[in-house]
PDB file of C-alpha atoms in Angstrom:
ATOM      1  CA  LYS A  15      10.757   8.693  -8.718  1.00  0.00           C
ATOM      2  CA  GLN A  16      12.609  10.599  -6.007  1.00  0.00           C
ATOM      3  CA  GLU A  17      16.339   9.893  -5.782  1.00  0.00           C
ATOM      4  CA  VAL A  18      18.482  11.108  -2.912  1.00  0.00           C
ATOM      5  CA  THR A  19      22.261  11.273  -3.230  1.00  0.00           C
ATOM      6  CA  GLN A  20      24.957  11.952  -0.672  1.00  0.00           C
ATOM      7  CA  ILE A  21      28.461  12.735  -1.852  1.00  0.00           C
ATOM      8  CA  PRO A  22      31.089  11.934  -0.727  1.00  0.00           C
ATOM      9  CA  ALA A  23      30.383   8.451   0.601  1.00  0.00           C
ATOM     10  CA  ALA A  24      33.195   8.846   3.145  1.00  0.00           C
ATOM     11  CA  LEU A  25      35.023  11.756   4.708  1.00  0.00           C
ATOM     12  CA  SER A  26      37.960  12.041   7.119  1.00  0.00           C
ATOM     13  CA  VAL A  27      38.829  15.272   8.944  1.00  0.00           C
ATOM     14  CA  PRO A  28      41.098  16.281  11.831  1.00  0.00           C
ATOM     15  CA  GLU A  29      39.462  17.154  15.138  1.00  0.00           C
ATOM     16  CA  GLY A  30      38.336  20.766  15.335  1.00  0.00           C
ATOM     17  CA  GLU A  31      37.649  21.174  11.639  1.00  0.00           C
ATOM     18  CA  ASN A  32      34.117  22.057  10.524  1.00  0.00           C
ATOM     19  CA  LEU A  33      32.210  19.302   8.727  1.00  0.00           C
ATOM     20  CA  VAL A  34      30.099  19.958   5.637  1.00  0.00           C
ATOM     21  CA  LEU A  35      27.837  17.119   4.494  1.00  0.00           C
ATOM     22  CA  ASN A  36      25.831  17.297   1.286  1.00  0.00           C
ATOM     23  CA  CYS A  37      22.474  15.857   0.292  1.00  0.00           C
ATOM     24  CA  SER A  38      20.784  16.308  -3.075  1.00  0.00           C
ATOM     25  CA  PHE A  39      17.350  15.185  -4.248  1.00  0.00           C
ATOM     26  CA  THR A  40      15.833  15.050  -7.721  1.00  0.00           C
ATOM     27  CA  ASP A  41      12.210  16.031  -6.993  1.00  0.00           C
ATOM     28  CA  SER A  42      11.879  19.405  -5.278  1.00  0.00           C
ATOM     29  CA  ALA A  43       8.245  18.698  -4.273  1.00  0.00           C
ATOM     30  CA  ILE A  44       9.097  17.563  -0.760  1.00  0.00           C
ATOM     31  CA  TYR A  45       7.254  18.020   2.530  1.00  0.00           C
ATOM     32  CA  ASN A  46      10.283  17.845   4.797  1.00  0.00           C
ATOM     33  CA  LEU A  47      13.882  16.624   5.020  1.00  0.00           C
ATOM     34  CA  GLN A  48      15.442  14.872   7.967  1.00  0.00           C
ATOM     35  CA  TRP A  49      19.078  14.287   8.904  1.00  0.00           C
ATOM     36  CA  PHE A  50      19.995  11.166  10.881  1.00  0.00           C
ATOM     37  CA  ARG A  51      23.092   9.813  12.558  1.00  0.00           C
ATOM     38  CA  GLN A  52      23.865   6.088  12.605  1.00  0.00           C
ATOM     39  CA  ASP A  53      26.592   4.546  14.741  1.00  0.00           C
ATOM     40  CA  PRO A  54      27.990   1.138  13.691  1.00  0.00           C
ATOM     41  CA  GLY A  55      25.576  -1.682  14.506  1.00  0.00           C
ATOM     42  CA  LYS A  56      22.950   0.736  15.822  1.00  0.00           C
ATOM     43  CA  GLY A  57      19.687   2.286  14.729  1.00  0.00           C
ATOM     44  CA  LEU A  58      19.174   5.778  13.334  1.00  0.00           C
ATOM     45  CA  THR A  59      18.963   8.832  15.552  1.00  0.00           C
ATOM     46  CA  SER A  60      17.186  11.909  14.249  1.00  0.00           C
ATOM     47  CA  LEU A  61      19.360  15.045  14.329  1.00  0.00           C
ATOM     48  CA  LEU A  62      17.336  17.743  12.582  1.00  0.00           C
ATOM     49  CA  LEU A  63      14.099  17.990  10.648  1.00  0.00           C
ATOM     50  CA  ILE A  64      13.525  20.847   8.197  1.00  0.00           C
ATOM     51  CA  GLN A  65      10.069  21.575   6.844  1.00  0.00           C
ATOM     52  CA  SER A  66       9.852  22.505   3.162  1.00  0.00           C
ATOM     53  CA  SER A  67       8.928  26.086   4.125  1.00  0.00           C
ATOM     54  CA  GLN A  68      12.083  26.522   6.223  1.00  0.00           C
ATOM     55  CA  ARG A  69      15.575  27.514   5.069  1.00  0.00           C
ATOM     56  CA  GLU A  70      17.519  26.145   8.035  1.00  0.00           C
ATOM     57  CA  GLN A  71      17.403  24.469  11.420  1.00  0.00           C
ATOM     58  CA  THR A  72      19.945  24.605  14.212  1.00  0.00           C
ATOM     59  CA  SER A  73      20.678  22.438  17.225  1.00  0.00           C
ATOM     60  CA  GLY A  74      23.850  23.096  19.184  1.00  0.00           C
ATOM     61  CA  ARG A  75      26.850  22.605  16.878  1.00  0.00           C
ATOM     62  CA  LEU A  76      24.599  21.338  14.083  1.00  0.00           C
ATOM     63  CA  ASN A  77      23.051  23.476  11.392  1.00  0.00           C
ATOM     64  CA  ALA A  78      21.104  22.171   8.418  1.00  0.00           C
ATOM     65  CA  SER A  79      20.117  24.283   5.431  1.00  0.00           C
ATOM     66  CA  LEU A  80      17.565  23.537   2.742  1.00  0.00           C
ATOM     67  CA  ASP A  81      17.352  24.923  -0.785  1.00  0.00           C
ATOM     68  CA  LYS A  82      14.268  23.216  -2.162  1.00  0.00           C
ATOM     69  CA  SER A  83      14.407  24.807  -5.595  1.00  0.00           C
ATOM     70  CA  SER A  84      17.886  23.467  -6.281  1.00  0.00           C
ATOM     71  CA  GLY A  85      17.225  20.152  -4.535  1.00  0.00           C
ATOM     72  CA  ARG A  86      19.956  20.476  -1.932  1.00  0.00           C
ATOM     73  CA  SER A  87      20.467  20.303   1.804  1.00  0.00           C
ATOM     74  CA  THR A  88      23.696  20.753   3.742  1.00  0.00           C
ATOM     75  CA  LEU A  89      24.487  19.642   7.272  1.00  0.00           C
ATOM     76  CA  TYR A  90      27.193  21.671   9.011  1.00  0.00           C
ATOM     77  CA  ILE A  91      28.858  20.367  12.160  1.00  0.00           C
ATOM     78  CA  ALA A  92      31.013  22.981  13.831  1.00  0.00           C
ATOM     79  CA  ALA A  93      34.296  22.180  15.589  1.00  0.00           C
ATOM     80  CA  SER A  94      34.157  18.432  14.956  1.00  0.00           C
ATOM     81  CA  GLN A  95      35.033  15.970  17.725  1.00  0.00           C
ATOM     82  CA  PRO A  96      36.017  12.271  17.577  1.00  0.00           C
ATOM     83  CA  GLY A  97      32.560  11.496  19.014  1.00  0.00           C
ATOM     84  CA  ASP A  98      31.038  12.881  15.801  1.00  0.00           C
ATOM     85  CA  SER A  99      32.436   9.881  13.899  1.00  0.00           C
ATOM     86  CA  ALA A 100      29.415   8.052  12.462  1.00  0.00           C
ATOM     87  CA  THR A 101      27.408   7.695   9.267  1.00  0.00           C
ATOM     88  CA  TYR A 102      25.100  10.597   8.478  1.00  0.00           C
ATOM     89  CA  LEU A 103      22.002  10.026   6.361  1.00  0.00           C
ATOM     90  CA  CYS A 104      19.490  12.408   4.895  1.00  0.00           C
ATOM     91  CA  ALA A 105      15.933  11.447   3.999  1.00  0.00           C
ATOM     92  CA  VAL A 106      13.080  13.271   2.303  1.00  0.00           C
ATOM     93  CA  ARG A 107       9.346  12.922   2.811  1.00  0.00           C
ATOM     94  CA  LYS A 108       7.288  13.718  -0.277  1.00  0.00           C
ATOM     95  CA  SER A 109       3.746  14.075   0.982  1.00  0.00           C
ATOM     96  CA  ASN A 110       1.966  15.188   4.141  1.00  0.00           C
ATOM     97  CA  THR A 111      -1.250  13.313   3.389  1.00  0.00           C
ATOM     98  CA  LYS A 112      -2.167  10.639   5.907  1.00  0.00           C
ATOM     99  CA  ALA A 113      -2.738   8.035   3.200  1.00  0.00           C
ATOM    100  CA  ALA A 114       0.850   8.438   2.067  1.00  0.00           C
ATOM    101  CA  GLY A 115       2.123   7.669   5.535  1.00  0.00           C
ATOM    102  CA  ASN A 116       5.436   9.029   6.756  1.00  0.00           C
ATOM    103  CA  LYS A 117       7.407   7.382   3.953  1.00  0.00           C
ATOM    104  CA  LEU A 118      11.002   8.483   3.655  1.00  0.00           C
ATOM    105  CA  THR A 119      13.422   8.179   0.748  1.00  0.00           C
ATOM    106  CA  PHE A 120      16.980   7.882   2.014  1.00  0.00           C
ATOM    107  CA  GLY A 121      20.348   8.836   0.646  1.00  0.00           C
ATOM    108  CA  GLY A 122      23.182   6.337   0.849  1.00  0.00           C
ATOM    109  CA  GLY A 123      24.878   8.173   3.707  1.00  0.00           C
ATOM    110  CA  THR A 124      28.271   9.777   4.338  1.00  0.00           C
ATOM    111  CA  ARG A 125      30.616   7.918   6.666  1.00  0.00           C
ATOM    112  CA  VAL A 126      32.566  10.438   8.752  1.00  0.00           C
ATOM    113  CA  LEU A 127      35.785   9.851  10.657  1.00  0.00           C
ATOM    114  CA  VAL A 128      37.084  12.607  12.931  1.00  0.00           C
ATOM    115  CA  LYS A 129      40.726  11.972  13.819  1.00  0.00           C
ATOM    116  CA  PRO A 130      42.022  13.121  17.233  1.00  0.00           C
TER     117      PRO A 130
ATOM    118  CA  ASN B  21       9.366   5.649  27.750  1.00  0.00           C
ATOM    119  CA  ALA B  22      11.091   2.835  25.833  1.00  0.00           C
ATOM    120  CA  GLY B  23      10.552   4.404  22.369  1.00  0.00           C
ATOM    121  CA  VAL B  24      10.686   1.859  19.533  1.00  0.00           C
ATOM    122  CA  THR B  25      11.708  -1.670  20.499  1.00  0.00           C
ATOM    123  CA  GLN B  26      12.534  -4.580  18.204  1.00  0.00           C
ATOM    124  CA  THR B  27      13.055  -8.276  18.868  1.00  0.00           C
ATOM    125  CA  PRO B  28      15.061 -10.322  18.242  1.00  0.00           C
ATOM    126  CA  LYS B  29      18.345  -8.461  17.862  1.00  0.00           C
ATOM    127  CA  PHE B  30      19.916 -11.242  15.779  1.00  0.00           C
ATOM    128  CA  GLN B  31      18.396 -14.196  13.911  1.00  0.00           C
ATOM    129  CA  VAL B  32      19.700 -16.929  11.639  1.00  0.00           C
ATOM    130  CA  LEU B  33      17.220 -18.806   9.452  1.00  0.00           C
ATOM    131  CA  LYS B  34      17.426 -21.549   6.891  1.00  0.00           C
ATOM    132  CA  THR B  35      15.967 -21.034   3.440  1.00  0.00           C
ATOM    133  CA  GLY B  36      12.232 -21.722   3.495  1.00  0.00           C
ATOM    134  CA  GLN B  37      11.707 -21.074   7.189  1.00  0.00           C
ATOM    135  CA  SER B  38       9.239 -18.469   8.359  1.00  0.00           C
ATOM    136  CA  MET B  39       9.507 -16.035  11.227  1.00  0.00           C
ATOM    137  CA  THR B  40       8.095 -12.816  12.646  1.00  0.00           C
ATOM    138  CA  LEU B  41      10.122  -9.747  13.539  1.00  0.00           C
ATOM    139  CA  GLN B  42       8.494  -7.865  16.385  1.00  0.00           C
ATOM    140  CA  CYS B  43       8.204  -4.093  16.673  1.00  0.00           C
ATOM    141  CA  ALA B  44       6.501  -2.059  19.380  1.00  0.00           C
ATOM    142  CA  GLN B  45       6.292   1.635  20.230  1.00  0.00           C
ATOM    143  CA  ASP B  46       4.951   3.335  23.350  1.00  0.00           C
ATOM    144  CA  MET B  47       4.603   6.875  21.982  1.00  0.00           C
ATOM    145  CA  ASN B  48       1.054   6.471  20.617  1.00  0.00           C
ATOM    146  CA  HIS B  49       2.300   7.185  17.086  1.00  0.00           C
ATOM    147  CA  GLU B  50      -0.042   6.727  14.129  1.00  0.00           C
ATOM    148  CA  TYR B  51       2.620   5.967  11.559  1.00  0.00           C
ATOM    149  CA  MET B  52       4.834   2.892  11.642  1.00  0.00           C
ATOM    150  CA  SER B  53       7.166   1.554   8.959  1.00  0.00           C
ATOM    151  CA  TRP B  54       9.566  -1.265   8.209  1.00  0.00           C
ATOM    152  CA  TYR B  55      12.820  -0.646   6.325  1.00  0.00           C
ATOM    153  CA  ARG B  56      15.656  -2.903   5.322  1.00  0.00           C
ATOM    154  CA  GLN B  57      19.236  -1.682   5.092  1.00  0.00           C
ATOM    155  CA  ASP B  58      21.686  -3.311   2.694  1.00  0.00           C
ATOM    156  CA  PRO B  59      25.255  -2.301   1.770  1.00  0.00           C
ATOM    157  CA  GLY B  60      25.219  -0.150  -1.354  1.00  0.00           C
ATOM    158  CA  MET B  61      21.394   0.018  -1.398  1.00  0.00           C
ATOM    159  CA  GLY B  62      20.726   2.237   1.601  1.00  0.00           C
ATOM    160  CA  LEU B  63      17.445   1.990   3.494  1.00  0.00           C
ATOM    161  CA  ARG B  64      14.404   0.859   1.541  1.00  0.00           C
ATOM    162  CA  LEU B  65      10.784   0.862   2.682  1.00  0.00           C
ATOM    163  CA  ILE B  66       9.115  -2.563   2.917  1.00  0.00           C
ATOM    164  CA  HIS B  67       5.652  -1.844   4.361  1.00  0.00           C
ATOM    165  CA  TYR B  68       4.050   0.953   6.303  1.00  0.00           C
ATOM    166  CA  SER B  69       0.933   1.684   8.355  1.00  0.00           C
ATOM    167  CA  VAL B  70      -0.993   4.895   8.959  1.00  0.00           C
ATOM    168  CA  GLY B  71      -2.990   3.528  11.871  1.00  0.00           C
ATOM    169  CA  ALA B  72      -4.416   0.387  13.433  1.00  0.00           C
ATOM    170  CA  GLY B  73      -5.972  -1.820  10.772  1.00  0.00           C
ATOM    171  CA  ILE B  74      -4.378   0.070   7.860  1.00  0.00           C
ATOM    172  CA  THR B  75      -1.248  -1.106   6.048  1.00  0.00           C
ATOM    173  CA  ASP B  76       0.249  -0.564   2.613  1.00  0.00           C
ATOM    174  CA  GLN B  77       3.214  -1.660   0.528  1.00  0.00           C
ATOM    175  CA  GLY B  78       6.450   0.221   0.216  1.00  0.00           C
ATOM    176  CA  GLU B  79       9.248  -0.105  -2.301  1.00  0.00           C
ATOM    177  CA  VAL B  80      10.263  -3.746  -1.658  1.00  0.00           C
ATOM    178  CA  PRO B  81       7.247  -5.639  -0.217  1.00  0.00           C
ATOM    179  CA  ASN B  82       7.661  -9.049  -1.878  1.00  0.00           C
ATOM    180  CA  GLY B  83       8.161 -11.905   0.564  1.00  0.00           C
ATOM    181  CA  TYR B  84       6.918  -9.933   3.568  1.00  0.00           C
ATOM    182  CA  ASN B  85       3.556  -9.537   5.304  1.00  0.00           C
ATOM    183  CA  VAL B  86       2.457  -7.064   7.954  1.00  0.00           C
ATOM    184  CA  SER B  87      -0.563  -6.419  10.104  1.00  0.00           C
ATOM    185  CA  ARG B  88      -1.444  -3.697  12.596  1.00  0.00           C
ATOM    186  CA  SER B  89      -4.075  -4.842  15.060  1.00  0.00           C
ATOM    187  CA  THR B  90      -3.067  -2.274  17.717  1.00  0.00           C
ATOM    188  CA  THR B  91      -1.483   1.179  17.659  1.00  0.00           C
ATOM    189  CA  GLU B  92       1.549  -0.139  19.536  1.00  0.00           C
ATOM    190  CA  ASP B  93       2.576  -3.207  17.530  1.00  0.00           C
ATOM    191  CA  PHE B  94       3.630  -3.683  13.907  1.00  0.00           C
ATOM    192  CA  PRO B  95       5.078  -7.170  13.295  1.00  0.00           C
ATOM    193  CA  LEU B  96       6.829  -8.105  10.049  1.00  0.00           C
ATOM    194  CA  ARG B  97       6.409 -11.675   8.829  1.00  0.00           C
ATOM    195  CA  LEU B  98       8.758 -13.484   6.488  1.00  0.00           C
ATOM    196  CA  LEU B  99       6.690 -16.186   4.833  1.00  0.00           C
ATOM    197  CA  SER B 100       9.435 -18.354   3.330  1.00  0.00           C
ATOM    198  CA  ALA B 101      12.884 -16.930   3.971  1.00  0.00           C
ATOM    199  CA  ALA B 102      15.323 -16.557   1.076  1.00  0.00           C
ATOM    200  CA  PRO B 103      19.049 -15.641   1.108  1.00  0.00           C
ATOM    201  CA  SER B 104      18.110 -12.335  -0.587  1.00  0.00           C
ATOM    202  CA  GLN B 105      16.325 -11.373   2.639  1.00  0.00           C
ATOM    203  CA  THR B 106      19.607 -11.327   4.555  1.00  0.00           C
ATOM    204  CA  SER B 107      19.673  -7.747   5.807  1.00  0.00           C
ATOM    205  CA  VAL B 108      19.296  -5.454   8.784  1.00  0.00           C
ATOM    206  CA  TYR B 109      15.655  -4.598   9.450  1.00  0.00           C
ATOM    207  CA  PHE B 110      14.561  -1.382  11.103  1.00  0.00           C
ATOM    208  CA  CYS B 111      11.162  -0.459  12.430  1.00  0.00           C
ATOM    209  CA  ALA B 112      10.240   3.226  12.732  1.00  0.00           C
ATOM    210  CA  SER B 113       7.359   5.251  14.098  1.00  0.00           C
ATOM    211  CA  SER B 114       6.232   8.859  14.019  1.00  0.00           C
ATOM    212  CA  SER B 115       3.276  11.119  14.557  1.00  0.00           C
ATOM    213  CA  GLY B 116       3.938  12.763  11.208  1.00  0.00           C
ATOM    214  CA  GLY B 117       7.108  14.687  11.969  1.00  0.00           C
ATOM    215  CA  VAL B 118      10.353  13.299  13.333  1.00  0.00           C
ATOM    216  CA  GLN B 119      10.729   9.597  12.651  1.00  0.00           C
ATOM    217  CA  TYR B 120      12.058   7.409  15.480  1.00  0.00           C
ATOM    218  CA  PHE B 121      13.896   4.180  14.705  1.00  0.00           C
ATOM    219  CA  GLY B 122      14.323   0.969  16.643  1.00  0.00           C
ATOM    220  CA  PRO B 123      17.756  -0.634  17.198  1.00  0.00           C
ATOM    221  CA  GLY B 124      17.334  -3.095  14.319  1.00  0.00           C
ATOM    222  CA  THR B 125      17.255  -6.852  13.754  1.00  0.00           C
ATOM    223  CA  ARG B 126      20.181  -8.429  11.923  1.00  0.00           C
ATOM    224  CA  LEU B 127      18.830 -11.362   9.907  1.00  0.00           C
ATOM    225  CA  THR B 128      20.910 -13.969   8.098  1.00  0.00           C
ATOM    226  CA  VAL B 129      19.261 -16.511   5.807  1.00  0.00           C
ATOM    227  CA  LEU B 130      21.423 -19.511   4.929  1.00  0.00           C
TER     228      LEU B 130
END
């Protein structure tokens, strides 16, 4: 059974510092990995999706890397801002078959606080 | 384009009551899913659908029913609410890639 872990559970950094968020998974046979942001009391917003054949994806100040063989992904947020304060979750999708649906296995999330 | 919508936003039930959580998407997505989010447990998959008329169980399906009569709608029914079903429920949809989530329904069962 796939298990996804995010350590640490919480992180506090001063504004301007780069953020490094970790995600590890036990079964390397994944189809893709997705990073989400969740603000308190809100739904999840997709940040980046990395296919299993890719090594990284970038969007603005965000960069996500994937090392499938070691079961790890890292989300980098450059020059953090107070508006980046939120919980960040990673999720893996095992299969690309239609019958399997788009089922995701989630990590527990890392709660980030960026202090002004 | 409203994306994924969920109603109600908040609900309080008494043990034994039944109710339906509504979910709709306007992106013509094949895949729809229901998750529940609990402190310390993360998000767990309840039921999912790969198209109209097709549903299947996820990780924690007991106590919940779903149906998918149209591409747009994927309601979640609680048959006889229990305190253990107190949670935040999220509906999601995708066409196979990025998954889009609704704003959630916060359910309390007394």
